């Protein structure tokens, strides 16, 4: 397949694409400031422990249509960007569509009640949604998440989508930057928690097994950056974050964007045809119960980066 846009070559080889400061920085900061103005970011976000204990809910606590802060914000400066839109068209076809877009907030420890800290201690996925007051669940809140693939949220779904991630402000090594494992997509979909072992000999190296007889040494990269920086990656691409070290939050935007069922001969089809491994799973994760509650402790990414 002939590639029109050279940036997409990185998706085929590495599993992701980086577009430096692609989006207007001032508009990114306006979205950031608007988000900050919508609530008191801090302890006030969290439910009382007694209320949580009476009726805990672990599912349906993240943004959904009708409860999503981004429904109130004009994001045409992103979605109609003169560089990004043609790239996504080549990647996904003319009729690609947004599955979901939402604000992602990395939460500093100072905001979190002690009882919640105990609940999330050493969890592989420290999603805070179930502890947040219902009126504030129009944003996704987290405190670090182990290496994972975004197919994790779409069991029995084919890898016909990408994740788009946009920083709204400068992100340092202390601000819960994304950690990525280039080339990890070549093993296809694997069940979370993934079989990753830190290398004793390669700095920032991780030995990744697909549990099907294949093993590969991957090199972790840290995605520090600036407002307007954009990344997008394959559904089987491993990435994660550690908790923010700073006392401030890290607020970013995350999109899931899919090709339509009728689109063919897209660049994503070309990428998928190069992967000799499953691209969908009946079971994407073993760390939660049927009710969505965490049933495992242990977090690989917090041990070494």
Short mmCIF file of N, CA and C in Angstrom, two decimals, residues 55-200:
data_model
loop_
_atom_site.label_atom_id
_atom_site.label_comp_id
_atom_site.label_asym_id
_atom_site.label_seq_id
_atom_site.Cartn_x
_atom_site.Cartn_y
_atom_site.Cartn_z
N UNK A 55 -23.63 1.93 49.03
CA UNK A 55 -23.99 1.45 47.70
C UNK A 55 -22.84 1.71 46.71
N UNK A 56 -21.79 0.89 46.79
CA UNK A 56 -20.68 1.11 45.88
C UNK A 56 -21.02 0.69 44.45
N UNK A 57 -20.63 1.52 43.48
CA UNK A 57 -20.82 1.21 42.07
C UNK A 57 -19.48 1.35 41.37
N UNK A 58 -19.07 0.27 40.69
CA UNK A 58 -17.76 0.26 40.05
C UNK A 58 -17.84 0.40 38.53
N UNK A 59 -19.06 0.26 38.00
CA UNK A 59 -19.26 0.41 36.56
C UNK A 59 -20.11 1.65 36.29
N UNK A 60 -19.99 2.19 35.08
CA UNK A 60 -20.79 3.34 34.70
C UNK A 60 -20.44 4.61 35.42
N UNK A 61 -19.16 4.76 35.79
CA UNK A 61 -18.74 5.92 36.59
C UNK A 61 -17.84 6.87 35.80
N UNK A 62 -17.67 6.61 34.52
CA UNK A 62 -16.88 7.49 33.68
C UNK A 62 -17.79 8.27 32.74
N UNK A 63 -17.28 9.24 32.00
CA UNK A 63 -18.13 10.04 31.11
C UNK A 63 -18.90 9.18 30.11
N UNK A 64 -20.14 9.56 29.87
CA UNK A 64 -21.02 8.92 28.88
C UNK A 64 -21.81 10.03 28.19
N UNK A 65 -22.44 9.73 27.05
CA UNK A 65 -23.28 10.76 26.42
C UNK A 65 -24.30 11.32 27.40
N UNK A 66 -24.37 12.64 27.47
CA UNK A 66 -25.25 13.29 28.43
C UNK A 66 -24.56 13.62 29.73
N UNK A 67 -23.42 13.01 29.96
CA UNK A 67 -22.60 13.33 31.15
C UNK A 67 -21.14 13.35 30.72
N UNK A 68 -20.80 14.38 30.01
CA UNK A 68 -19.45 14.49 29.44
C UNK A 68 -19.13 15.97 29.27
N UNK A 69 -18.14 16.44 29.99
CA UNK A 69 -17.79 17.86 29.96
C UNK A 69 -17.50 18.36 28.55
N UNK A 70 -16.93 17.51 27.70
CA UNK A 70 -16.53 17.96 26.37
C UNK A 70 -17.73 18.23 25.47
N UNK A 71 -18.93 17.80 25.86
CA UNK A 71 -20.12 18.14 25.08
C UNK A 71 -20.43 19.63 25.16
N UNK A 72 -19.82 20.33 26.10
CA UNK A 72 -20.05 21.76 26.29
C UNK A 72 -18.96 22.63 25.65
N UNK A 73 -17.99 21.98 24.98
CA UNK A 73 -16.83 22.70 24.46
C UNK A 73 -16.73 22.50 22.95
N UNK A 74 -16.50 23.57 22.22
CA UNK A 74 -16.28 23.49 20.78
C UNK A 74 -14.84 23.05 20.52
N UNK A 75 -14.68 21.86 19.98
CA UNK A 75 -13.35 21.30 19.73
C UNK A 75 -13.05 21.20 18.23
N UNK A 76 -13.69 22.05 17.45
CA UNK A 76 -13.45 22.02 16.01
C UNK A 76 -12.00 22.35 15.67
N UNK A 77 -11.32 23.11 16.53
CA UNK A 77 -9.91 23.44 16.29
C UNK A 77 -9.03 22.19 16.35
N UNK A 78 -9.52 21.14 16.97
CA UNK A 78 -8.83 19.84 16.97
C UNK A 78 -9.37 18.97 15.84
N UNK A 79 -10.67 18.79 15.82
CA UNK A 79 -11.30 17.79 14.95
C UNK A 79 -11.27 18.18 13.48
N UNK A 80 -11.11 19.48 13.19
CA UNK A 80 -11.02 19.94 11.80
C UNK A 80 -9.62 20.47 11.48
N UNK A 81 -8.65 20.13 12.32
CA UNK A 81 -7.28 20.59 12.09
C UNK A 81 -6.80 20.19 10.70
N UNK A 82 -6.14 21.11 9.99
CA UNK A 82 -5.79 20.91 8.58
C UNK A 82 -4.74 19.82 8.36
N UNK A 83 -4.04 19.44 9.41
CA UNK A 83 -3.09 18.33 9.31
C UNK A 83 -3.70 17.05 9.84
N UNK A 84 -4.34 17.14 10.99
CA UNK A 84 -4.86 15.94 11.65
C UNK A 84 -6.01 15.30 10.87
N UNK A 85 -6.94 16.09 10.39
CA UNK A 85 -8.10 15.52 9.69
C UNK A 85 -7.70 14.69 8.47
N UNK A 86 -6.82 15.19 7.58
CA UNK A 86 -6.41 14.34 6.45
C UNK A 86 -5.66 13.08 6.87
N UNK A 87 -4.87 13.17 7.94
CA UNK A 87 -4.18 11.98 8.43
C UNK A 87 -5.17 10.92 8.90
N UNK A 88 -6.17 11.35 9.65
CA UNK A 88 -7.16 10.40 10.14
C UNK A 88 -8.00 9.83 9.01
N UNK A 89 -8.22 10.62 7.98
CA UNK A 89 -8.96 10.12 6.81
C UNK A 89 -8.17 9.04 6.10
N UNK A 90 -6.87 9.24 5.93
CA UNK A 90 -6.04 8.22 5.30
C UNK A 90 -5.95 6.97 6.18
N UNK A 91 -5.90 7.19 7.47
CA UNK A 91 -5.76 6.09 8.41
C UNK A 91 -7.03 5.27 8.56
N UNK A 92 -8.19 5.94 8.60
CA UNK A 92 -9.44 5.29 8.98
C UNK A 92 -10.53 5.34 7.92
N UNK A 93 -10.31 6.09 6.84
CA UNK A 93 -11.33 6.22 5.81
C UNK A 93 -12.11 7.51 5.96
N UNK A 94 -12.83 7.88 4.88
CA UNK A 94 -13.55 9.15 4.86
C UNK A 94 -14.62 9.26 5.93
N UNK A 95 -15.21 8.14 6.29
CA UNK A 95 -16.36 8.17 7.19
C UNK A 95 -15.99 7.71 8.61
N UNK A 96 -14.77 8.00 9.02
CA UNK A 96 -14.41 7.66 10.41
C UNK A 96 -15.28 8.45 11.37
N UNK A 97 -15.38 7.95 12.59
CA UNK A 97 -16.26 8.61 13.56
C UNK A 97 -15.64 8.55 14.96
N UNK A 98 -16.04 9.49 15.80
CA UNK A 98 -15.57 9.56 17.17
C UNK A 98 -16.46 8.68 18.05
N UNK A 99 -15.87 7.66 18.65
CA UNK A 99 -16.60 6.78 19.56
C UNK A 99 -16.86 7.50 20.87
N UNK A 100 -15.82 8.10 21.43
CA UNK A 100 -15.95 8.90 22.65
C UNK A 100 -14.75 9.84 22.74
N UNK A 101 -14.98 10.99 23.35
CA UNK A 101 -13.91 11.92 23.67
C UNK A 101 -14.17 12.39 25.10
N UNK A 102 -13.10 12.58 25.86
CA UNK A 102 -13.30 12.97 27.25
C UNK A 102 -12.06 13.64 27.81
N UNK A 103 -12.27 14.33 28.92
CA UNK A 103 -11.17 14.91 29.69
C UNK A 103 -10.62 13.84 30.62
N UNK A 104 -9.29 13.74 30.66
CA UNK A 104 -8.59 12.81 31.54
C UNK A 104 -7.83 13.62 32.57
N UNK A 105 -8.02 13.32 33.83
CA UNK A 105 -7.37 14.08 34.91
C UNK A 105 -6.53 13.16 35.79
N UNK A 106 -5.21 13.37 35.78
CA UNK A 106 -4.33 12.69 36.70
C UNK A 106 -4.34 13.41 38.04
N UNK A 107 -4.69 12.72 39.10
CA UNK A 107 -4.99 13.34 40.39
C UNK A 107 -3.80 13.23 41.35
N UNK A 108 -3.36 14.35 41.92
CA UNK A 108 -2.29 14.29 42.93
C UNK A 108 -2.79 13.71 44.25
N UNK A 109 -1.88 13.15 45.01
CA UNK A 109 -2.25 12.47 46.26
C UNK A 109 -2.93 13.42 47.24
N UNK A 110 -2.54 14.69 47.22
CA UNK A 110 -3.08 15.66 48.17
C UNK A 110 -4.58 15.83 48.05
N UNK A 111 -5.15 15.50 46.89
CA UNK A 111 -6.58 15.65 46.70
C UNK A 111 -7.38 14.48 47.26
N UNK A 112 -6.73 13.35 47.49
CA UNK A 112 -7.45 12.09 47.68
C UNK A 112 -7.62 11.79 49.18
N UNK A 113 -8.84 11.51 49.63
CA UNK A 113 -9.04 11.14 51.04
C UNK A 113 -8.24 9.89 51.40
N UNK A 114 -7.86 9.79 52.65
CA UNK A 114 -7.04 8.66 53.10
C UNK A 114 -7.73 7.32 52.84
N UNK A 115 -9.04 7.27 53.02
CA UNK A 115 -9.73 5.98 52.84
C UNK A 115 -9.69 5.55 51.37
N UNK A 116 -9.71 6.52 50.45
CA UNK A 116 -9.61 6.19 49.02
C UNK A 116 -8.19 5.74 48.69
N UNK A 117 -7.21 6.40 49.30
CA UNK A 117 -5.81 5.98 49.09
C UNK A 117 -5.61 4.52 49.48
N UNK A 118 -6.26 4.10 50.56
CA UNK A 118 -6.16 2.70 50.98
C UNK A 118 -6.82 1.78 49.98
N UNK A 119 -7.95 2.21 49.42
CA UNK A 119 -8.68 1.39 48.45
C UNK A 119 -7.88 1.16 47.17
N UNK A 120 -7.14 2.18 46.73
CA UNK A 120 -6.46 2.10 45.43
C UNK A 120 -5.00 1.71 45.56
N UNK A 121 -4.50 1.51 46.77
CA UNK A 121 -3.08 1.22 46.96
C UNK A 121 -2.64 0.00 46.16
N UNK A 122 -1.67 0.20 45.29
CA UNK A 122 -1.04 -0.87 44.50
C UNK A 122 -2.01 -1.56 43.54
N UNK A 123 -3.06 -0.87 43.13
CA UNK A 123 -3.94 -1.44 42.11
C UNK A 123 -3.30 -1.30 40.74
N UNK A 124 -3.54 -2.23 39.83
CA UNK A 124 -3.03 -2.07 38.48
C UNK A 124 -3.72 -0.94 37.72
N UNK A 125 -5.01 -0.70 38.02
CA UNK A 125 -5.76 0.38 37.39
C UNK A 125 -6.41 1.22 38.49
N UNK A 126 -5.83 2.36 38.78
CA UNK A 126 -6.35 3.23 39.85
C UNK A 126 -7.30 4.26 39.24
N UNK A 127 -8.42 3.76 38.69
CA UNK A 127 -9.47 4.64 38.19
C UNK A 127 -10.31 5.08 39.39
N UNK A 128 -10.47 6.38 39.54
CA UNK A 128 -11.09 6.92 40.74
C UNK A 128 -12.59 7.16 40.58
N UNK A 129 -13.16 6.85 39.42
CA UNK A 129 -14.54 7.23 39.14
C UNK A 129 -15.54 6.80 40.18
N UNK A 130 -15.40 5.60 40.72
CA UNK A 130 -16.40 5.10 41.67
C UNK A 130 -16.39 5.87 42.99
N UNK A 131 -15.31 6.59 43.25
CA UNK A 131 -15.20 7.35 44.50
C UNK A 131 -15.59 8.82 44.32
N UNK A 132 -15.84 9.24 43.09
CA UNK A 132 -16.14 10.62 42.77
C UNK A 132 -17.64 10.89 42.92
N UNK A 133 -18.00 12.07 43.39
CA UNK A 133 -19.41 12.44 43.48
C UNK A 133 -20.06 12.35 42.09
N UNK A 134 -21.28 11.84 42.00
CA UNK A 134 -21.91 11.63 40.69
C UNK A 134 -21.92 12.86 39.79
N UNK A 135 -22.08 14.04 40.36
CA UNK A 135 -22.17 15.25 39.53
C UNK A 135 -20.84 15.63 38.89
N UNK A 136 -19.75 15.00 39.32
CA UNK A 136 -18.43 15.31 38.76
C UNK A 136 -17.89 14.19 37.87
N UNK A 137 -18.72 13.22 37.54
CA UNK A 137 -18.26 12.08 36.75
C UNK A 137 -18.31 12.35 35.24
N UNK A 138 -18.30 13.60 34.86
CA UNK A 138 -18.22 13.96 33.45
C UNK A 138 -16.78 14.08 32.98
N UNK A 139 -15.85 13.70 33.83
CA UNK A 139 -14.41 13.63 33.57
C UNK A 139 -13.93 12.28 34.09
N UNK A 140 -12.89 11.72 33.48
CA UNK A 140 -12.25 10.52 34.01
C UNK A 140 -11.07 10.93 34.89
N UNK A 141 -11.04 10.39 36.11
CA UNK A 141 -9.98 10.69 37.07
C UNK A 141 -9.18 9.42 37.33
N UNK A 142 -7.87 9.56 37.40
CA UNK A 142 -7.04 8.38 37.64
C UNK A 142 -5.82 8.77 38.46
N UNK A 143 -5.21 7.77 39.04
CA UNK A 143 -3.93 7.98 39.72
C UNK A 143 -2.98 6.87 39.29
N UNK A 144 -2.54 6.98 38.05
CA UNK A 144 -1.64 5.99 37.48
C UNK A 144 -2.40 4.77 36.98
N UNK A 145 -1.88 4.18 35.92
CA UNK A 145 -2.45 2.94 35.38
C UNK A 145 -1.33 2.14 34.76
N UNK A 146 -1.29 0.88 35.07
CA UNK A 146 -0.22 0.00 34.60
C UNK A 146 -0.24 -0.09 33.07
N UNK A 147 0.85 -0.61 32.49
CA UNK A 147 0.90 -0.81 31.05
C UNK A 147 -0.34 -1.58 30.60
N UNK A 148 -1.00 -1.06 29.57
CA UNK A 148 -2.23 -1.68 29.08
C UNK A 148 -2.40 -1.35 27.61
N UNK A 149 -3.33 -2.05 26.97
CA UNK A 149 -3.76 -1.76 25.60
C UNK A 149 -5.17 -1.18 25.67
N UNK A 150 -5.51 -0.31 24.76
CA UNK A 150 -6.85 0.28 24.82
C UNK A 150 -7.94 -0.66 24.34
N UNK A 151 -7.56 -1.80 23.77
CA UNK A 151 -8.54 -2.83 23.47
C UNK A 151 -9.13 -3.39 24.77
N UNK A 152 -8.51 -3.07 25.90
CA UNK A 152 -8.97 -3.53 27.21
C UNK A 152 -10.44 -3.19 27.45
N UNK A 153 -10.91 -2.07 26.92
CA UNK A 153 -12.28 -1.63 27.15
C UNK A 153 -13.27 -2.16 26.11
N UNK A 154 -12.79 -2.97 25.18
CA UNK A 154 -13.64 -3.38 24.05
C UNK A 154 -13.50 -4.87 23.77
N UNK A 155 -13.98 -5.69 24.70
CA UNK A 155 -13.88 -7.13 24.48
C UNK A 155 -14.76 -7.53 23.30
N UNK A 156 -14.29 -8.54 22.58
CA UNK A 156 -14.95 -9.03 21.37
C UNK A 156 -15.03 -7.98 20.26
N UNK A 157 -14.21 -6.94 20.37
CA UNK A 157 -14.19 -5.89 19.36
C UNK A 157 -12.89 -5.98 18.57
N UNK A 158 -12.96 -5.87 17.26
CA UNK A 158 -11.79 -5.89 16.41
C UNK A 158 -11.02 -4.59 16.56
N UNK A 159 -9.73 -4.63 16.29
CA UNK A 159 -8.86 -3.45 16.44
C UNK A 159 -9.01 -2.51 15.25
N UNK A 160 -10.20 -1.91 15.14
CA UNK A 160 -10.49 -1.03 14.02
C UNK A 160 -10.64 0.43 14.47
N UNK A 161 -9.89 0.79 15.51
CA UNK A 161 -9.94 2.15 16.04
C UNK A 161 -8.55 2.58 16.48
N UNK A 162 -8.41 3.85 16.75
CA UNK A 162 -7.15 4.36 17.33
C UNK A 162 -7.49 5.23 18.53
N UNK A 163 -6.50 5.44 19.38
CA UNK A 163 -6.61 6.38 20.48
C UNK A 163 -5.84 7.64 20.12
N UNK A 164 -6.45 8.79 20.33
CA UNK A 164 -5.83 10.09 20.10
C UNK A 164 -5.69 10.79 21.44
N UNK A 165 -4.50 11.28 21.75
CA UNK A 165 -4.21 11.87 23.05
C UNK A 165 -3.60 13.24 22.85
N UNK A 166 -4.10 14.24 23.58
CA UNK A 166 -3.65 15.62 23.40
C UNK A 166 -3.31 16.22 24.75
N UNK A 167 -2.10 16.74 24.88
CA UNK A 167 -1.72 17.47 26.09
C UNK A 167 -2.24 18.90 26.00
N UNK A 168 -2.80 19.40 27.11
CA UNK A 168 -3.33 20.76 27.17
C UNK A 168 -2.37 21.73 27.82
N UNK A 169 -1.30 21.23 28.40
CA UNK A 169 -0.32 22.07 29.09
C UNK A 169 1.02 21.34 29.07
N UNK A 170 2.06 21.99 29.54
CA UNK A 170 3.36 21.33 29.61
C UNK A 170 3.30 20.16 30.58
N UNK A 171 3.89 19.05 30.19
CA UNK A 171 3.91 17.84 31.02
C UNK A 171 5.36 17.41 31.21
N UNK A 172 5.84 17.47 32.45
CA UNK A 172 7.20 17.07 32.78
C UNK A 172 7.22 15.63 33.26
N UNK A 173 8.38 15.14 33.62
CA UNK A 173 8.51 13.78 34.15
C UNK A 173 7.81 13.62 35.49
N UNK A 174 7.46 14.74 36.13
CA UNK A 174 6.80 14.69 37.43
C UNK A 174 5.28 14.80 37.33
N UNK A 175 4.77 14.98 36.11
CA UNK A 175 3.34 15.26 35.92
C UNK A 175 2.57 14.07 35.37
N UNK A 176 2.95 12.87 35.72
CA UNK A 176 2.29 11.65 35.22
C UNK A 176 2.28 11.59 33.70
N UNK A 177 3.46 11.72 33.08
CA UNK A 177 3.51 11.61 31.61
C UNK A 177 3.18 10.20 31.17
N UNK A 178 2.80 10.07 29.93
CA UNK A 178 2.58 8.74 29.37
C UNK A 178 3.90 8.01 29.22
N UNK A 179 3.89 6.73 29.52
CA UNK A 179 5.00 5.83 29.22
C UNK A 179 4.53 4.90 28.11
N UNK A 180 5.34 4.72 27.09
CA UNK A 180 4.94 3.88 25.96
C UNK A 180 6.00 2.82 25.67
N UNK A 181 5.56 1.73 25.04
CA UNK A 181 6.46 0.64 24.65
C UNK A 181 6.34 0.45 23.13
N UNK A 182 7.13 1.19 22.35
CA UNK A 182 7.07 1.05 20.89
C UNK A 182 7.30 -0.39 20.44
N UNK A 183 6.61 -0.77 19.38
CA UNK A 183 6.63 -2.08 18.75
C UNK A 183 5.79 -3.11 19.50
N UNK A 184 5.21 -2.75 20.63
CA UNK A 184 4.42 -3.71 21.40
C UNK A 184 3.16 -4.15 20.65
N UNK A 185 2.68 -3.34 19.72
CA UNK A 185 1.46 -3.69 18.98
C UNK A 185 1.63 -4.92 18.10
N UNK A 186 2.89 -5.27 17.79
CA UNK A 186 3.14 -6.38 16.85
C UNK A 186 2.73 -7.73 17.42
N UNK A 187 2.52 -7.83 18.72
CA UNK A 187 2.06 -9.08 19.34
C UNK A 187 0.53 -9.17 19.37
N UNK A 188 -0.15 -8.16 18.86
CA UNK A 188 -1.61 -8.18 18.86
C UNK A 188 -2.19 -8.00 20.25
N UNK A 189 -3.43 -8.43 20.41
CA UNK A 189 -4.15 -8.25 21.67
C UNK A 189 -3.74 -9.31 22.67
N UNK A 190 -3.41 -8.89 23.88
CA UNK A 190 -3.10 -9.81 24.98
C UNK A 190 -3.86 -9.37 26.22
N UNK A 191 -4.12 -10.31 27.11
CA UNK A 191 -4.97 -10.04 28.26
C UNK A 191 -4.22 -9.26 29.34
N UNK A 192 -4.91 -8.29 29.93
CA UNK A 192 -4.38 -7.49 31.04
C UNK A 192 -4.64 -8.21 32.35
N UNK A 193 -3.69 -8.17 33.32
CA UNK A 193 -2.37 -7.56 33.29
C UNK A 193 -1.43 -8.32 32.33
N UNK A 194 -0.59 -7.58 31.65
CA UNK A 194 0.26 -8.15 30.62
C UNK A 194 1.53 -8.77 31.21
N UNK A 195 2.12 -9.67 30.46
CA UNK A 195 3.33 -10.38 30.88
C UNK A 195 4.54 -9.52 30.53
N UNK A 196 4.90 -8.65 31.46
CA UNK A 196 6.02 -7.72 31.29
C UNK A 196 6.98 -7.86 32.46
N UNK A 197 8.25 -8.00 32.14
CA UNK A 197 9.29 -8.14 33.17
C UNK A 197 10.37 -7.11 32.90
N UNK A 198 10.74 -6.28 33.89
CA UNK A 198 11.80 -5.30 33.66
C UNK A 198 13.13 -6.00 33.39
N UNK A 199 13.87 -5.46 32.44
CA UNK A 199 15.16 -6.04 32.07
C UNK A 199 16.23 -5.68 33.11
N UNK A 200 17.06 -6.65 33.44
CA UNK A 200 18.17 -6.41 34.38
C UNK A 200 19.35 -5.76 33.68
#
